[in-house]
Each structure stands twice: as structure tokens, then as C-alpha cells.
């Protein structure tokens, strides 16, 4: 197996990346293309995961960034980082489905944690994950994240976040100390 970090470069996303990033995020989570990887939400949600407006909002946000991982000039992964006082928020994480399972996600999340700690002095990383995504939560737990049991409601009726295929969706806060 090739070293997942080999040839990988990181940069902050710009306006010109929006369409590529929307396509990447959609391919990692929704529709038949997402079934190539293991992060698919296609069995619990239909419709879009994000849209150009949502991605641009993160890119332009004053307290954060959308971190892009490239290999050979091709965008292969991304994640949102937002500075929220003593902690940072991690979201909009996507790895190209055909590259999932090879360690790339581990490299990206480690870089995000490093930047949150070094750039902002963040002492914790927070994220929210749909609570029924046990396989994904287990992956984060192996990276040092802890379930908090603190839930927030899924935005039912807001199709810009997807069309739920089940009635029990909610988000759980996961937290990892960065020091």
C-alpha cells in the first residue's frame, strides 16, 4: 500500500474550488457514486449533502477555512475547520470514494487537528455526526474522539441538507482533546 501522505499537499480553498468541492462532498456521501466508498449516507438520506452556497459560505467564513488536500494537482479530500474560542469545529469532511480505506482520511484529520492546535491554540476539536452512523463514529473513536451523548436535532424539512429516509436521525457531538 502506498503511503497515504505521499505527494499530498494542503491549502485553503478559494472561490474557484467551490464546484469541485461540492462534487467531491456529494460523491463521498450521496447517491450511487458514494457506494464505492464506505462513508455513504445513501441508505439514510437522499438528495444533496451540500450546495455551492453552503461551500462558499465556509470558504468565505471569517472564523474558518475549508482545507483542501491535493495529489498531483487533483483535489482528493477536504474538511471544514472553524475557530470557536478554545475549540475548533471539524466538518464537511470528504475523501474521494475511490481513495477511501487507504489511510488518506487519517492524514487529513491529523493535519486539521495540527492546524487547529497551532494556528488557533485550540485545545479541543468538536464535530457532529449522525448518531446512527455507527461505523463512522467508530472510525472517529479510533482517532481519539469521544461520544458525548449530547444530541442536536436533524434539520427535517430542510432539503438543502438531504431528504431523510428514516425518522430517527439526530446529530451527536464528538470531542477530542488536542493537547
Protein backbone atom coordinates (compact mmCIF):
# COMPACT_ATOMS: atom_id res chain seq x y z
CA UNK A 1 0.00 0.00 0.00
CA UNK A 2 1.31 3.42 -0.97
CA UNK A 3 1.99 5.83 1.87
CA UNK A 4 -1.26 7.81 2.18
CA UNK A 5 0.65 11.07 2.75
CA UNK A 6 2.89 10.62 -0.32
CA UNK A 7 2.54 13.51 -2.74
CA UNK A 8 -0.22 15.11 -0.66
CA UNK A 9 -0.34 18.89 -0.34
CA UNK A 10 -2.73 21.03 1.69
CA UNK A 11 -4.07 24.51 1.02
CA UNK A 12 -7.03 26.69 1.91
CA UNK A 13 -9.90 26.51 -0.57
CA UNK A 14 -10.77 29.53 -2.72
CA UNK A 15 -13.90 30.61 -4.58
CA UNK A 16 -12.69 28.79 -7.70
CA UNK A 17 -12.73 25.44 -5.83
CA UNK A 18 -16.44 25.52 -4.94
CA UNK A 19 -17.80 23.37 -7.78
CA UNK A 20 -15.05 20.76 -7.40
CA UNK A 21 -15.62 20.60 -3.65
CA UNK A 22 -19.40 20.26 -3.97
CA UNK A 23 -18.85 17.35 -6.37
CA UNK A 24 -16.34 15.73 -4.01
CA UNK A 25 -18.60 16.05 -0.95
CA UNK A 26 -21.62 14.75 -2.86
CA UNK A 27 -19.65 11.79 -4.24
CA UNK A 28 -18.46 10.80 -0.76
CA UNK A 29 -21.91 10.78 0.86
CA UNK A 30 -24.85 10.65 -1.52
CA UNK A 31 -26.11 8.71 -4.49
CA UNK A 32 -24.77 5.59 -6.17
CA UNK A 33 -21.26 7.02 -6.62
CA UNK A 34 -20.90 7.20 -2.84
CA UNK A 35 -21.39 3.43 -2.52
CA UNK A 36 -17.83 2.93 -3.88
CA UNK A 37 -16.56 4.23 -0.53
CA UNK A 38 -17.63 3.35 3.00
CA UNK A 39 -18.77 6.85 4.10
CA UNK A 40 -22.00 6.76 2.10
CA UNK A 41 -25.21 8.07 3.64
CA UNK A 42 -27.26 6.85 0.66
CA UNK A 43 -29.25 4.42 2.83
CA UNK A 44 -30.38 7.07 5.32
CA UNK A 45 -30.57 10.25 3.21
CA UNK A 46 -31.38 11.17 -0.36
CA UNK A 47 -30.91 14.47 -2.12
CA UNK A 48 -27.96 16.80 -1.68
CA UNK A 49 -25.40 16.84 1.13
CA UNK A 50 -24.39 20.42 0.37
CA UNK A 51 -24.65 23.07 -2.32
CA UNK A 52 -22.40 25.75 -3.82
CA UNK A 53 -23.81 28.39 -1.47
CA UNK A 54 -23.04 26.28 1.61
CA UNK A 55 -19.50 25.53 0.48
CA UNK A 56 -18.84 29.17 -0.46
CA UNK A 57 -20.11 30.25 2.97
CA UNK A 58 -17.44 28.06 4.60
CA UNK A 59 -14.71 29.23 2.19
CA UNK A 60 -15.55 32.90 2.90
CA UNK A 61 -16.24 32.46 6.63
CA UNK A 62 -14.25 34.89 8.80
CA UNK A 63 -13.54 32.32 11.53
CA UNK A 64 -12.61 29.31 9.48
CA UNK A 65 -11.44 27.69 6.32
CA UNK A 66 -12.09 24.80 4.03
CA UNK A 67 -8.89 22.79 3.90
CA UNK A 68 -8.18 21.07 0.57
CA UNK A 69 -5.92 18.05 0.09
CA UNK A 70 -4.47 17.59 -3.39
CA UNK A 71 -2.37 14.91 -5.02
CA UNK A 72 -0.83 15.58 -8.44
CA UNK A 73 -2.98 18.70 -8.82
CA UNK A 74 -6.25 16.84 -8.18
CA UNK A 75 -8.46 17.56 -5.17
CA UNK A 76 -8.77 14.26 -3.28
CA UNK A 77 -10.15 15.35 0.12
CA UNK A 78 -11.39 18.33 2.09
CA UNK A 79 -12.58 19.39 5.53
CA UNK A 80 -14.01 22.44 7.23
CA UNK A 81 -12.20 23.99 10.19
CA UNK A 82 -13.85 26.71 12.22
CA UNK A 83 -12.31 28.55 15.17
CA UNK A 84 -14.78 28.67 18.07
CA UNK A 85 -12.86 30.06 21.02
CA UNK A 86 -10.98 27.33 22.88
CA UNK A 87 -12.10 24.66 20.44
CA UNK A 88 -12.26 24.16 16.70
CA UNK A 89 -15.14 22.63 14.75
CA UNK A 90 -14.40 19.94 12.16
CA UNK A 91 -16.94 19.32 9.41
CA UNK A 92 -17.63 18.92 5.71
CA UNK A 93 -15.05 16.10 5.69
CA UNK A 94 -14.86 14.19 2.41
CA UNK A 95 -12.41 11.79 0.80
CA UNK A 96 -12.83 10.75 -2.82
CA UNK A 97 -14.73 7.40 -2.67
CA UNK A 98 -12.19 5.53 -4.80
CA UNK A 99 -9.41 6.51 -2.37
CA UNK A 100 -11.23 5.64 0.86
CA UNK A 101 -9.82 2.90 3.05
CA UNK A 102 -6.17 3.62 2.19
CA UNK A 103 -5.34 5.93 5.10
CA UNK A 104 -5.92 9.28 3.38
CA UNK A 105 -8.65 10.30 5.83
CA UNK A 106 -6.31 9.71 8.78
CA UNK A 107 -3.72 12.02 7.20
CA UNK A 108 -6.30 14.75 6.53
CA UNK A 109 -7.82 14.70 10.02
CA UNK A 110 -4.33 14.74 11.60
CA UNK A 111 -3.43 17.81 9.52
CA UNK A 112 -6.71 19.50 10.51
CA UNK A 113 -6.01 18.83 14.19
CA UNK A 114 -2.44 20.13 13.85
CA UNK A 115 -3.63 23.35 12.20
CA UNK A 116 -6.37 23.94 14.78
CA UNK A 117 -3.84 23.50 17.58
CA UNK A 118 -1.00 25.51 16.01
CA UNK A 119 -2.95 28.26 14.18
CA UNK A 120 -5.63 28.93 16.80
CA UNK A 121 -4.37 27.36 20.01
CA UNK A 122 -7.48 25.15 20.09
CA UNK A 123 -7.43 22.65 22.95
CA UNK A 124 -10.30 20.51 21.61
CA UNK A 125 -11.79 19.52 18.27
CA UNK A 126 -15.57 19.20 18.07
CA UNK A 127 -17.70 17.61 15.36
CA UNK A 128 -21.23 16.37 14.93
CA UNK A 129 -22.05 13.03 13.33
CA UNK A 130 -25.42 11.49 12.55
CA UNK A 131 -25.87 9.19 15.55
CA UNK A 132 -26.96 6.13 13.53
CA UNK A 133 -23.63 6.18 11.62
CA UNK A 134 -22.03 3.65 14.00
CA UNK A 135 -19.23 2.68 11.56
CA UNK A 136 -18.22 6.30 11.06
CA UNK A 137 -18.40 7.09 14.78
CA UNK A 138 -16.22 4.03 15.47
CA UNK A 139 -13.66 5.34 12.94
CA UNK A 140 -13.54 8.68 14.77
CA UNK A 141 -13.28 6.92 18.13
CA UNK A 142 -10.18 5.11 16.83
CA UNK A 143 -8.75 8.58 16.10
CA UNK A 144 -9.30 9.64 19.75
CA UNK A 145 -12.76 11.24 19.55
CA UNK A 146 -15.24 10.54 22.35
CA UNK A 147 -19.01 10.33 22.18
CA UNK A 148 -20.60 12.90 24.48
CA UNK A 149 -24.23 11.77 24.34
CA UNK A 150 -25.11 15.42 23.56
CA UNK A 151 -27.59 15.35 20.69
CA UNK A 152 -28.94 18.03 18.39
CA UNK A 153 -31.87 17.63 16.03
CA UNK A 154 -31.53 16.76 12.35
CA UNK A 155 -32.97 19.58 10.20
CA UNK A 156 -36.01 17.67 8.95
CA UNK A 157 -37.84 19.62 6.27
CA UNK A 158 -34.72 21.49 5.12
CA UNK A 159 -33.99 19.67 1.87
CA UNK A 160 -30.71 21.51 1.39
CA UNK A 161 -29.31 19.05 3.98
CA UNK A 162 -30.92 15.99 2.39
CA UNK A 163 -34.16 14.09 2.41
CA UNK A 164 -34.24 11.68 5.37
CA UNK A 165 -35.23 8.08 4.71
CA UNK A 166 -35.84 7.39 8.41
CA UNK A 167 -37.37 9.28 11.33
CA UNK A 168 -34.68 8.77 13.99
CA UNK A 169 -31.86 10.97 12.69
CA UNK A 170 -30.04 13.30 15.06
CA UNK A 171 -26.50 14.57 15.47
CA UNK A 172 -24.17 13.56 18.29
CA UNK A 173 -21.32 15.78 19.41
CA UNK A 174 -17.91 14.09 19.35
CA UNK A 175 -14.94 15.72 21.11
CA UNK A 176 -11.19 15.14 21.09
CA UNK A 177 -8.60 16.89 23.28
CA UNK A 178 -5.81 18.40 21.16
CA UNK A 179 -3.24 18.83 23.92
